[in-house]
Amino acid sequence: MIRYLITRMLSIIPVMGVVTAVVFGLTYLSPGDAAVVLAGDYASPAQIAAIRERLHLDAPILSQYFHWLENVLRGDLGNSIFSEQPVLSLILSRVEPTIILAISATLVSVMIAVPLGLLAARKRGGIADQLVSFFGIAGTAIPAFLIGYLLIFTFGVYFGSMPISGFPGLDSGAWEVLRHVLLPATMLGFAQTALITRITRASAIEVLNQDFIRVARAKGLDELTIIMRHCLRLIAVPLVTIVGMSFAYMLGGVVITETVFAIPGVGRLLVDAIQHKDVPLIQGVLLISSSVYVLINLLVDLSYLFIDPRIKYT
Amino acid sequence: MKTSTNRSKSVAKKVMLSSIFAGMFFANTAMADTLRVIADADLKTIDPIVTTSGTTLVHAYLIYDKLFEFDKDGVARPQLADKVDISADTKSYTITLRKGLKFSDGGPITTDDVIQSLKRWASRDQTGQLLAARLKNITKVDDLTFRIELNEPFDVPAALAGVTGNPAFIMPKRVASLPPTDQLTDTTGSGPYQFDYSSWKPGQTRIYTKNPNYVPRNDPPSFFAGKKEATFDTIEMAYVPDANTAMAAMVTGQQDIWTSPPMDNALALKNNPDVVVAKGYFSQGLYVINHVVPPFDNVKAREALTYLIDQNEINRAAVGDQEFWHTCYAYLTCEGKFGDESAYAGHRGAADFDKAKELLKEAGYDGKPIVILDPTDWPEAHVRSLYMAQQLRKAGAQVDLQAMDWSTLTSRRTSKAPASEGGWNLFPNIMEGGPASSPLTHLMLASNCEKAWFGWPCDKKIEDLRAAFISAVDQNEKKKIASELQARASVYLPFVMTGEYTGAVVYRADIEGFNPETAETYFWNVRRKSK
């Protein structure tokens, strides 16, 4: 087990090496010039050249890459070209809304999706199943921003009782955070709910058709006990996988939700950095997002040991 | 009867649901002493000397003041300055500060601070550099008086009152001592508000509070000049990237002012009695032309472009509602005080494809694709790109329309390579009304070859006239030179014009004292009617 853990941890290093090289190469190849954007629209060519020189943007790409990599290995992600603040502190300042949004959306989606998926599996072919399947397709097909606008115009404009933009921060109290997060979490959770519902339904149908379930029914066990004690345990592995992956994806920033509700999360930070060609910031966000994704993937793998005792890592 | 009952039930249901939600989540009515503004963009840089970004300038106008400001007639009036004594030869300006002025940290504003601020400004700003080139000496007389001595005449108050670019804001000496390329972090200011740095949430909100040490003038406000009163205790500026969300926030009263809504969203709010949709600041629409590569290195080819532009047609397509645009053939704008449409000697009115074709032929156009840079993330400019591509094709030219975002375009425009080797021929742009109204600040009119703005127009006559304008102090003489300059520009064609248009600004109907038609939006003297 420990050997497996060490091997998995070590395997992250080459993965991150490739990630840094690809990220650096892509940002270098993408058109645009941070010095031009920073100088402003009316700057003269001489002013732009001076900024480019000050920021070392005129150095050869390999020199820039190795200089950046050396600093990363020392724990220094560099400074943003625009705000001149450390990249790490900029990212940390955006993590709070992203984490809260990801947790809230995951909670919303799991609480709705698992019961719906189980209900559809139990009533396979019936009206409930068809409705749930329709919901699953609709959730995947309807663009997330449309759901966001519907929520805004219903609860923000028509009822006029919900904040529709911004994120107040935990220091303003749980109630304020809840008010601001409810609509975006619902928007974000909607698509995830559809996905998890479909996975739950498919997995549960497979389990409910197995012999031991028939035996349990023959022995007179009630449906609730069969589902809660036998079915749920067996579908937990695919469920944890899909929930874990979607959670990791959300931690990397959910641009559309953050844009629609003006939430200053990691996703918007990345998009703004790309629009402004803020290379150190782009690299920092992508590096940390990739690391988090790889780490959560590892945690999901490890969680199988506790969910299903038959799984062993050697 | 049945209808009435149904309606009653519907109303009752709505009231009940509203009560439930209102009870759960208390109302979002903005606090009376806080002005809530949807900013045009996220604030990235807080130093107005490092960047010319409009977002940074809006921030800077709240927290800094200047020695002079322009009034509604375009006259530079003393602001932090109390008076200015000008020598007969207009080569010496003795400026005295108002007594009792303080920075937001309580420290006195002295001539040491002012001189250091002007030095930093002059090293960056284009107008400041013109002043620096004529500067013989700048000396402190005492804590409240200093003297600027010049080698040749120059309108110093007008230069110090400049609104765009890098305005000459007054900062404490310790802040202004920073190299002009290093960003300041100390936001101690001289203006009516102070920046609450600790509550700044990049990507979301920034908060300004009333500067308790600011001493406003007593003369009535006029444009940027006169009394600047911090009427709200707090100004909260939010970055709401999605236009539909911003529109909903305006409708519900969660925000008070929306400074740069997309035109479609603004027009959709026109019939809403709770908000006012007003005209914003005007801009000059134009095509930037590359003068160093064929075919537009030849004036005949540039003239052909004027025969392809029907200003009515292009503005109907790009802007829409006629309330927000008008045709204009004055190189220094029709709304500016130096603008002179009668000086324009070129083609006006409808497109003439035959004439354009003939001129392109005379220019020796060889049929190679004309590269138009098309900034698709800027809707109005995108339409202008499509329009010009269509017109050139109708005139028999080959066109290579290259789609890109504006950020990419700003890098691409620096290339002087031939169009077929990664260069370019033209792209749509605007010049804000303020700088476009003066030969001193119209960057795209400057035709000083290698030193000129992208496109690098090169014409000695224009440059001689600009120099004469800069040295002139008498307003009538300036107007005469400006007319000659515009006549020359209409022959040389450093760029071609597409008319003038304004953006829209939306604000709540209970807001008064807000002037949306300014180059950089400011929020002093703005009130809530119920206050």
PDB file of N, CA and C in Angstrom, chain A residues 31-33 36-44 47-48 54 82-84 94 149 152 155-159 161-164 166-168 175-176 179 259-260 262 264 268 272 275-277, chain B residues 14 17-18 21-22 24-26 28 42 44-45 51-52 124 126 129 181-183 200-204 239-242 244-245 248-249 252 254 406-408 410-411 413 432 443 453-454:
ATOM      1  N   PRO A  31      -0.878  34.112 -29.636  1.00  0.00           N
ATOM      2  CA  PRO A  31      -0.584  35.484 -30.061  1.00  0.00           C
ATOM      3  C   PRO A  31      -0.835  36.479 -28.932  1.00  0.00           C
ATOM      4  N   GLY A  32      -0.260  37.653 -29.067  1.00  0.00           N
ATOM      5  CA  GLY A  32      -0.480  38.684 -28.050  1.00  0.00           C
ATOM      6  C   GLY A  32       0.804  39.020 -27.326  1.00  0.00           C
ATOM      7  N   ASP A  33       0.800  40.168 -26.692  1.00  0.00           N
ATOM      8  CA  ASP A  33       1.996  40.667 -26.040  1.00  0.00           C
ATOM      9  C   ASP A  33       1.578  41.402 -24.767  1.00  0.00           C
ATOM     10  N   VAL A  36       2.301  45.156 -24.546  1.00  0.00           N
ATOM     11  CA  VAL A  36       1.386  46.020 -25.297  1.00  0.00           C
ATOM     12  C   VAL A  36       0.109  46.256 -24.497  1.00  0.00           C
ATOM     13  N   VAL A  37      -0.413  45.171 -23.909  1.00  0.00           N
ATOM     14  CA  VAL A  37      -1.661  45.294 -23.133  1.00  0.00           C
ATOM     15  C   VAL A  37      -1.431  46.160 -21.899  1.00  0.00           C
ATOM     16  N   LEU A  38      -0.301  45.933 -21.219  1.00  0.00           N
ATOM     17  CA  LEU A  38      -0.008  46.686 -19.996  1.00  0.00           C
ATOM     18  C   LEU A  38       0.183  48.174 -20.299  1.00  0.00           C
ATOM     19  N   ALA A  39       0.834  48.475 -21.392  1.00  0.00           N
ATOM     20  CA  ALA A  39       1.135  49.880 -21.711  1.00  0.00           C
ATOM     21  C   ALA A  39      -0.129  50.670 -22.039  1.00  0.00           C
ATOM     22  N   GLY A  40      -1.151  49.983 -22.515  1.00  0.00           N
ATOM     23  CA  GLY A  40      -2.383  50.688 -22.849  1.00  0.00           C
ATOM     24  C   GLY A  40      -2.445  50.989 -24.334  1.00  0.00           C
ATOM     25  N   ASP A  41      -3.640  51.386 -24.767  1.00  0.00           N
ATOM     26  CA  ASP A  41      -3.882  51.518 -26.188  1.00  0.00           C
ATOM     27  C   ASP A  41      -3.124  52.672 -26.825  1.00  0.00           C
ATOM     28  N   TYR A  42      -2.794  53.688 -26.054  1.00  0.00           N
ATOM     29  CA  TYR A  42      -2.193  54.873 -26.642  1.00  0.00           C
ATOM     30  C   TYR A  42      -0.683  54.961 -26.404  1.00  0.00           C
ATOM     31  N   ALA A  43      -0.092  53.855 -25.954  1.00  0.00           N
ATOM     32  CA  ALA A  43       1.347  53.888 -25.676  1.00  0.00           C
ATOM     33  C   ALA A  43       2.144  53.910 -26.979  1.00  0.00           C
ATOM     34  N   SER A  44       3.298  54.523 -26.921  1.00  0.00           N
ATOM     35  CA  SER A  44       4.151  54.576 -28.110  1.00  0.00           C
ATOM     36  C   SER A  44       4.979  53.295 -28.181  1.00  0.00           C
ATOM     37  N   GLN A  47       7.655  53.131 -25.514  1.00  0.00           N
ATOM     38  CA  GLN A  47       7.168  52.781 -24.172  1.00  0.00           C
ATOM     39  C   GLN A  47       6.949  51.274 -24.060  1.00  0.00           C
ATOM     40  N   ILE A  48       6.400  50.686 -25.111  1.00  0.00           N
ATOM     41  CA  ILE A  48       6.149  49.238 -25.099  1.00  0.00           C
ATOM     42  C   ILE A  48       7.471  48.481 -25.024  1.00  0.00           C
ATOM     43  N   ARG A  54      11.864  45.549 -19.342  1.00  0.00           N
ATOM     44  CA  ARG A  54      11.792  45.479 -17.874  1.00  0.00           C
ATOM     45  C   ARG A  54      11.248  44.126 -17.399  1.00  0.00           C
ATOM     46  N   PHE A  82       0.596  42.413 -14.450  1.00  0.00           N
ATOM     47  CA  PHE A  82      -0.244  43.602 -14.322  1.00  0.00           C
ATOM     48  C   PHE A  82      -0.312  44.152 -12.907  1.00  0.00           C
ATOM     49  N   SER A  83      -0.708  43.288 -11.959  1.00  0.00           N
ATOM     50  CA  SER A  83      -0.852  43.810 -10.600  1.00  0.00           C
ATOM     51  C   SER A  83       0.479  43.802  -9.861  1.00  0.00           C
ATOM     52  N   GLU A  84       1.452  43.059 -10.399  1.00  0.00           N
ATOM     53  CA  GLU A  84       2.771  42.893  -9.770  1.00  0.00           C
ATOM     54  C   GLU A  84       2.676  42.224  -8.412  1.00  0.00           C
ATOM     55  N   ARG A  94      -8.459  33.845  -4.750  1.00  0.00           N
ATOM     56  CA  ARG A  94      -9.622  33.431  -5.552  1.00  0.00           C
ATOM     57  C   ARG A  94     -10.098  32.027  -5.203  1.00  0.00           C
ATOM     58  N   TYR A 149     -29.366  32.323 -16.295  1.00  0.00           N
ATOM     59  CA  TYR A 149     -30.233  33.466 -16.592  1.00  0.00           C
ATOM     60  C   TYR A 149     -31.648  33.248 -16.079  1.00  0.00           C
ATOM     61  N   ILE A 152     -31.612  33.857 -12.450  1.00  0.00           N
ATOM     62  CA  ILE A 152     -31.460  35.292 -12.167  1.00  0.00           C
ATOM     63  C   ILE A 152     -32.779  36.028 -12.383  1.00  0.00           C
ATOM     64  N   PHE A 155     -35.487  34.581  -9.586  1.00  0.00           N
ATOM     65  CA  PHE A 155     -35.282  34.898  -8.163  1.00  0.00           C
ATOM     66  C   PHE A 155     -34.646  36.281  -7.927  1.00  0.00           C
ATOM     67  N   GLY A 156     -33.928  36.781  -8.919  1.00  0.00           N
ATOM     68  CA  GLY A 156     -33.319  38.096  -8.759  1.00  0.00           C
ATOM     69  C   GLY A 156     -34.215  39.225  -9.219  1.00  0.00           C
ATOM     70  N   VAL A 157     -34.837  39.053 -10.397  1.00  0.00           N
ATOM     71  CA  VAL A 157     -35.633  40.147 -10.973  1.00  0.00           C
ATOM     72  C   VAL A 157     -37.113  40.020 -10.591  1.00  0.00           C
ATOM     73  N   TYR A 158     -37.712  38.854 -10.842  1.00  0.00           N
ATOM     74  CA  TYR A 158     -39.166  38.711 -10.622  1.00  0.00           C
ATOM     75  C   TYR A 158     -39.497  38.804  -9.131  1.00  0.00           C
ATOM     76  N   PHE A 159     -38.834  37.990  -8.322  1.00  0.00           N
ATOM     77  CA  PHE A 159     -39.092  38.052  -6.882  1.00  0.00           C
ATOM     78  C   PHE A 159     -38.238  39.121  -6.202  1.00  0.00           C
ATOM     79  N   SER A 161     -35.504  39.070  -4.637  1.00  0.00           N
ATOM     80  CA  SER A 161     -35.108  38.786  -3.258  1.00  0.00           C
ATOM     81  C   SER A 161     -33.741  38.120  -3.143  1.00  0.00           C
ATOM     82  N   MET A 162     -33.091  37.854  -4.269  1.00  0.00           N
ATOM     83  CA  MET A 162     -31.803  37.145  -4.188  1.00  0.00           C
ATOM     84  C   MET A 162     -30.706  37.984  -4.826  1.00  0.00           C
ATOM     85  N   PRO A 163     -29.532  38.016  -4.217  1.00  0.00           N
ATOM     86  CA  PRO A 163     -28.412  38.701  -4.875  1.00  0.00           C
ATOM     87  C   PRO A 163     -28.013  37.925  -6.130  1.00  0.00           C
ATOM     88  N   ILE A 164     -27.696  38.645  -7.191  1.00  0.00           N
ATOM     89  CA  ILE A 164     -27.419  37.954  -8.452  1.00  0.00           C
ATOM     90  C   ILE A 164     -25.970  38.092  -8.895  1.00  0.00           C
ATOM     91  N   GLY A 166     -21.648  38.620  -7.423  1.00  0.00           N
ATOM     92  CA  GLY A 166     -20.650  38.834  -6.370  1.00  0.00           C
ATOM     93  C   GLY A 166     -20.582  37.700  -5.369  1.00  0.00           C
ATOM     94  N   PHE A 167     -19.545  37.776  -4.550  1.00  0.00           N
ATOM     95  CA  PHE A 167     -19.338  36.784  -3.491  1.00  0.00           C
ATOM     96  C   PHE A 167     -18.820  37.541  -2.278  1.00  0.00           C
ATOM     97  N   PRO A 168     -19.525  37.476  -1.142  1.00  0.00           N
ATOM     98  CA  PRO A 168     -19.173  38.343  -0.021  1.00  0.00           C
ATOM     99  C   PRO A 168     -17.974  37.883   0.815  1.00  0.00           C
ATOM    100  N   TRP A 175     -24.685  33.090   6.446  1.00  0.00           N
ATOM    101  CA  TRP A 175     -25.971  33.426   5.831  1.00  0.00           C
ATOM    102  C   TRP A 175     -25.768  34.213   4.536  1.00  0.00           C
ATOM    103  N   GLU A 176     -24.878  35.207   4.593  1.00  0.00           N
ATOM    104  CA  GLU A 176     -24.588  36.006   3.401  1.00  0.00           C
ATOM    105  C   GLU A 176     -23.994  35.126   2.293  1.00  0.00           C
ATOM    106  N   ARG A 179     -26.731  33.000   0.728  1.00  0.00           N
ATOM    107  CA  ARG A 179     -27.588  33.777  -0.178  1.00  0.00           C
ATOM    108  C   ARG A 179     -26.923  33.971  -1.542  1.00  0.00           C
ATOM    109  N   THR A 259     -18.666  33.762 -14.443  1.00  0.00           N
ATOM    110  CA  THR A 259     -18.914  34.947 -15.267  1.00  0.00           C
ATOM    111  C   THR A 259     -20.348  35.424 -15.102  1.00  0.00           C
ATOM    112  N   VAL A 260     -21.301  34.502 -15.203  1.00  0.00           N
ATOM    113  CA  VAL A 260     -22.717  34.883 -15.123  1.00  0.00           C
ATOM    114  C   VAL A 260     -23.022  35.532 -13.771  1.00  0.00           C
ATOM    115  N   ALA A 262     -20.765  36.840 -11.666  1.00  0.00           N
ATOM    116  CA  ALA A 262     -19.691  37.754 -11.267  1.00  0.00           C
ATOM    117  C   ALA A 262     -18.992  37.310  -9.992  1.00  0.00           C
ATOM    118  N   PRO A 264     -15.644  36.119  -8.248  1.00  0.00           N
ATOM    119  CA  PRO A 264     -14.209  36.216  -8.541  1.00  0.00           C
ATOM    120  C   PRO A 264     -13.469  34.940  -8.176  1.00  0.00           C
ATOM    121  N   ARG A 268     -12.324  32.718 -13.482  1.00  0.00           N
ATOM    122  CA  ARG A 268     -12.288  34.075 -14.037  1.00  0.00           C
ATOM    123  C   ARG A 268     -10.859  34.628 -13.997  1.00  0.00           C
ATOM    124  N   ASP A 272      -9.187  36.045 -17.342  1.00  0.00           N
ATOM    125  CA  ASP A 272      -8.650  37.409 -17.376  1.00  0.00           C
ATOM    126  C   ASP A 272      -7.155  37.389 -17.706  1.00  0.00           C
ATOM    127  N   GLN A 275      -6.743  36.735 -21.359  1.00  0.00           N
ATOM    128  CA  GLN A 275      -7.091  37.915 -22.173  1.00  0.00           C
ATOM    129  C   GLN A 275      -6.004  38.982 -22.123  1.00  0.00           C
ATOM    130  N   HIS A 276      -5.304  39.049 -20.987  1.00  0.00           N
ATOM    131  CA  HIS A 276      -4.274  40.079 -20.838  1.00  0.00           C
ATOM    132  C   HIS A 276      -2.867  39.539 -21.103  1.00  0.00           C
ATOM    133  N   LYS A 277      -2.794  38.284 -21.515  1.00  0.00           N
ATOM    134  CA  LYS A 277      -1.491  37.660 -21.791  1.00  0.00           C
ATOM    135  C   LYS A 277      -0.575  37.754 -20.559  1.00  0.00           C
TER     136      LYS A 277
ATOM    137  N   LYS B  14     -48.454  35.323  -6.310  1.00  0.00           N
ATOM    138  CA  LYS B  14     -47.214  36.068  -6.506  1.00  0.00           C
ATOM    139  C   LYS B  14     -46.790  36.762  -5.210  1.00  0.00           C
ATOM    140  N   LEU B  17     -45.510  34.135  -2.757  1.00  0.00           N
ATOM    141  CA  LEU B  17     -44.164  33.664  -3.104  1.00  0.00           C
ATOM    142  C   LEU B  17     -43.122  34.752  -2.861  1.00  0.00           C
ATOM    143  N   SER B  18     -43.519  35.971  -3.233  1.00  0.00           N
ATOM    144  CA  SER B  18     -42.584  37.084  -3.005  1.00  0.00           C
ATOM    145  C   SER B  18     -42.267  37.225  -1.529  1.00  0.00           C
ATOM    146  N   PHE B  21     -39.853  34.483  -0.400  1.00  0.00           N
ATOM    147  CA  PHE B  21     -38.463  34.727  -0.774  1.00  0.00           C
ATOM    148  C   PHE B  21     -37.900  35.973  -0.097  1.00  0.00           C
ATOM    149  N   ALA B  22     -38.758  36.990  -0.003  1.00  0.00           N
ATOM    150  CA  ALA B  22     -38.282  38.212   0.649  1.00  0.00           C
ATOM    151  C   ALA B  22     -37.998  37.945   2.119  1.00  0.00           C
ATOM    152  N   MET B  24     -37.119  35.020   3.351  1.00  0.00           N
ATOM    153  CA  MET B  24     -35.917  34.182   3.453  1.00  0.00           C
ATOM    154  C   MET B  24     -34.660  34.995   3.209  1.00  0.00           C
ATOM    155  N   PHE B  25     -34.739  35.831   2.204  1.00  0.00           N
ATOM    156  CA  PHE B  25     -33.551  36.585   1.810  1.00  0.00           C
ATOM    157  C   PHE B  25     -33.910  38.061   1.755  1.00  0.00           C
ATOM    158  N   PHE B  26     -33.500  38.748   2.789  1.00  0.00           N
ATOM    159  CA  PHE B  26     -33.946  40.131   2.911  1.00  0.00           C
ATOM    160  C   PHE B  26     -33.575  40.962   1.690  1.00  0.00           C
ATOM    161  N   ASN B  28     -32.546  43.639  -1.230  1.00  0.00           N
ATOM    162  CA  ASN B  28     -31.202  44.052  -1.630  1.00  0.00           C
ATOM    163  C   ASN B  28     -31.106  45.537  -1.931  1.00  0.00           C
ATOM    164  N   ASP B  42     -12.307  45.098 -15.009  1.00  0.00           N
ATOM    165  CA  ASP B  42     -11.658  44.834 -13.730  1.00  0.00           C
ATOM    166  C   ASP B  42     -10.397  45.703 -13.612  1.00  0.00           C
ATOM    167  N   LYS B  44      -6.807  46.366 -12.973  1.00  0.00           N
ATOM    168  CA  LYS B  44      -5.602  45.527 -12.947  1.00  0.00           C
ATOM    169  C   LYS B  44      -4.415  46.281 -12.382  1.00  0.00           C
ATOM    170  N   THR B  45      -4.344  47.549 -12.712  1.00  0.00           N
ATOM    171  CA  THR B  45      -3.183  48.356 -12.355  1.00  0.00           C
ATOM    172  C   THR B  45      -3.680  49.631 -11.688  1.00  0.00           C
ATOM    173  N   THR B  51       0.134  53.013 -16.809  1.00  0.00           N
ATOM    174  CA  THR B  51      -0.748  52.596 -17.899  1.00  0.00           C
ATOM    175  C   THR B  51      -1.682  53.727 -18.317  1.00  0.00           C
ATOM    176  N   THR B  52      -2.217  53.608 -19.538  1.00  0.00           N
ATOM    177  CA  THR B  52      -3.226  54.564 -19.993  1.00  0.00           C
ATOM    178  C   THR B  52      -4.621  53.925 -19.949  1.00  0.00           C
ATOM    179  N   ARG B 124       6.386  60.080 -18.882  1.00  0.00           N
ATOM    180  CA  ARG B 124       5.555  59.046 -19.493  1.00  0.00           C
ATOM    181  C   ARG B 124       4.540  59.587 -20.493  1.00  0.00           C
ATOM    182  N   GLN B 126       2.439  61.596 -23.261  1.00  0.00           N
ATOM    183  CA  GLN B 126       2.857  62.190 -24.548  1.00  0.00           C
ATOM    184  C   GLN B 126       2.871  63.714 -24.468  1.00  0.00           C
ATOM    185  N   GLN B 129       5.702  64.836 -22.346  1.00  0.00           N
ATOM    186  CA  GLN B 129       6.991  64.792 -23.035  1.00  0.00           C
ATOM    187  C   GLN B 129       7.189  66.026 -23.920  1.00  0.00           C
ATOM    188  N   THR B 181       8.286  53.464 -14.542  1.00  0.00           N
ATOM    189  CA  THR B 181       7.907  52.125 -15.006  1.00  0.00           C
ATOM    190  C   THR B 181       7.547  51.205 -13.842  1.00  0.00           C
ATOM    191  N   ASP B 182       7.831  51.626 -12.606  1.00  0.00           N
ATOM    192  CA  ASP B 182       7.487  50.802 -11.432  1.00  0.00           C
ATOM    193  C   ASP B 182       6.113  51.209 -10.912  1.00  0.00           C
ATOM    194  N   GLN B 183       5.293  50.212 -10.619  1.00  0.00           N
ATOM    195  CA  GLN B 183       3.940  50.522 -10.156  1.00  0.00           C
ATOM    196  C   GLN B 183       3.940  50.957  -8.699  1.00  0.00           C
ATOM    197  N   TRP B 200     -10.062  45.747  -1.305  1.00  0.00           N
ATOM    198  CA  TRP B 200     -10.048  45.527  -2.755  1.00  0.00           C
ATOM    199  C   TRP B 200     -10.065  44.035  -3.045  1.00  0.00           C
ATOM    200  N   LYS B 201     -11.065  43.599  -3.805  1.00  0.00           N
ATOM    201  CA  LYS B 201     -11.143  42.195  -4.209  1.00  0.00           C
ATOM    202  C   LYS B 201     -10.966  42.159  -5.724  1.00  0.00           C
ATOM    203  N   PRO B 202      -9.727  41.956  -6.195  1.00  0.00           N
ATOM    204  CA  PRO B 202      -9.517  41.930  -7.641  1.00  0.00           C
ATOM    205  C   PRO B 202     -10.466  40.929  -8.299  1.00  0.00           C
ATOM    206  N   GLY B 203     -11.041  41.358  -9.394  1.00  0.00           N
ATOM    207  CA  GLY B 203     -11.993  40.482 -10.092  1.00  0.00           C
ATOM    208  C   GLY B 203     -13.410  40.684  -9.613  1.00  0.00           C
ATOM    209  N   GLN B 204     -13.599  41.451  -8.541  1.00  0.00           N
ATOM    210  CA  GLN B 204     -14.951  41.656  -8.041  1.00  0.00           C
ATOM    211  C   GLN B 204     -15.239  43.120  -7.682  1.00  0.00           C
ATOM    212  N   TYR B 239     -17.130  44.652 -10.704  1.00  0.00           N
ATOM    213  CA  TYR B 239     -16.870  44.141 -12.049  1.00  0.00           C
ATOM    214  C   TYR B 239     -17.860  43.014 -12.302  1.00  0.00           C
ATOM    215  N   VAL B 240     -18.801  43.247 -13.206  1.00  0.00           N
ATOM    216  CA  VAL B 240     -19.811  42.235 -13.550  1.00  0.00           C
ATOM    217  C   VAL B 240     -19.584  41.887 -15.020  1.00  0.00           C
ATOM    218  N   PRO B 241     -18.873  40.795 -15.284  1.00  0.00           N
ATOM    219  CA  PRO B 241     -18.466  40.534 -16.668  1.00  0.00           C
ATOM    220  C   PRO B 241     -19.606  40.173 -17.607  1.00  0.00           C
ATOM    221  N   ASP B 242     -20.712  39.669 -17.067  1.00  0.00           N
ATOM    222  CA  ASP B 242     -21.800  39.245 -17.946  1.00  0.00           C
ATOM    223  C   ASP B 242     -22.830  40.373 -18.085  1.00  0.00           C
ATOM    224  N   ASN B 244     -25.890  40.495 -19.272  1.00  0.00           N
ATOM    225  CA  ASN B 244     -27.276  40.219 -18.865  1.00  0.00           C
ATOM    226  C   ASN B 244     -27.424  40.271 -17.352  1.00  0.00           C
ATOM    227  N   THR B 245     -26.424  39.800 -16.634  1.00  0.00           N
ATOM    228  CA  THR B 245     -26.454  39.873 -15.171  1.00  0.00           C
ATOM    229  C   THR B 245     -26.388  41.337 -14.732  1.00  0.00           C
ATOM    230  N   ALA B 248     -29.741  42.882 -15.202  1.00  0.00           N
ATOM    231  CA  ALA B 248     -30.669  42.486 -14.129  1.00  0.00           C
ATOM    232  C   ALA B 248     -30.364  43.252 -12.840  1.00  0.00           C
ATOM    233  N   ALA B 249     -29.070  43.456 -12.583  1.00  0.00           N
ATOM    234  CA  ALA B 249     -28.688  44.189 -11.371  1.00  0.00           C
ATOM    235  C   ALA B 249     -29.162  45.643 -11.427  1.00  0.00           C
ATOM    236  N   THR B 252     -33.091  45.633 -10.878  1.00  0.00           N
ATOM    237  CA  THR B 252     -33.507  45.360  -9.497  1.00  0.00           C
ATOM    238  C   THR B 252     -32.992  46.411  -8.517  1.00  0.00           C
ATOM    239  N   GLN B 254     -29.920  46.748  -7.577  1.00  0.00           N
ATOM    240  CA  GLN B 254     -28.733  46.307  -6.836  1.00  0.00           C
ATOM    241  C   GLN B 254     -27.514  47.139  -7.221  1.00  0.00           C
ATOM    242  N   TRP B 406      -8.910  41.538 -29.692  1.00  0.00           N
ATOM    243  CA  TRP B 406      -8.269  42.858 -29.699  1.00  0.00           C
ATOM    244  C   TRP B 406      -6.857  42.791 -29.137  1.00  0.00           C
ATOM    245  N   SER B 407      -6.707  41.940 -28.110  1.00  0.00           N
ATOM    246  CA  SER B 407      -5.402  41.812 -27.481  1.00  0.00           C
ATOM    247  C   SER B 407      -4.357  41.333 -28.492  1.00  0.00           C
ATOM    248  N   THR B 408      -4.754  40.391 -29.336  1.00  0.00           N
ATOM    249  CA  THR B 408      -3.840  39.904 -30.369  1.00  0.00           C
ATOM    250  C   THR B 408      -3.583  40.995 -31.404  1.00  0.00           C
ATOM    251  N   THR B 410      -3.471  44.130 -30.925  1.00  0.00           N
ATOM    252  CA  THR B 410      -2.541  45.150 -30.422  1.00  0.00           C
ATOM    253  C   THR B 410      -1.079  44.712 -30.579  1.00  0.00           C
ATOM    254  N   SER B 411      -0.856  43.409 -30.626  1.00  0.00           N
ATOM    255  CA  SER B 411       0.510  42.935 -30.886  1.00  0.00           C
ATOM    256  C   SER B 411       0.804  42.947 -32.377  1.00  0.00           C
ATOM    257  N   ARG B 413      -0.400  44.779 -34.688  1.00  0.00           N
ATOM    258  CA  ARG B 413      -0.292  46.093 -35.333  1.00  0.00           C
ATOM    259  C   ARG B 413       1.115  46.676 -35.232  1.00  0.00           C
ATOM    260  N   GLU B 432     -10.889  58.403 -28.659  1.00  0.00           N
ATOM    261  CA  GLU B 432     -11.810  59.064 -27.736  1.00  0.00           C
ATOM    262  C   GLU B 432     -11.911  60.551 -28.063  1.00  0.00           C
ATOM    263  N   LEU B 443      -3.309  61.061 -31.278  1.00  0.00           N
ATOM    264  CA  LEU B 443      -2.154  60.220 -31.601  1.00  0.00           C
ATOM    265  C   LEU B 443      -2.137  59.780 -33.052  1.00  0.00           C
ATOM    266  N   TRP B 453       2.216  56.893 -34.255  1.00  0.00           N
ATOM    267  CA  TRP B 453       1.470  55.732 -33.762  1.00  0.00           C
ATOM    268  C   TRP B 453       1.457  54.669 -34.859  1.00  0.00           C
ATOM    269  N   PHE B 454       0.969  53.463 -34.506  1.00  0.00           N
ATOM    270  CA  PHE B 454       0.988  52.343 -35.453  1.00  0.00           C
ATOM    271  C   PHE B 454       0.315  52.746 -36.769  1.00  0.00           C
TER     272      PHE B 454
END
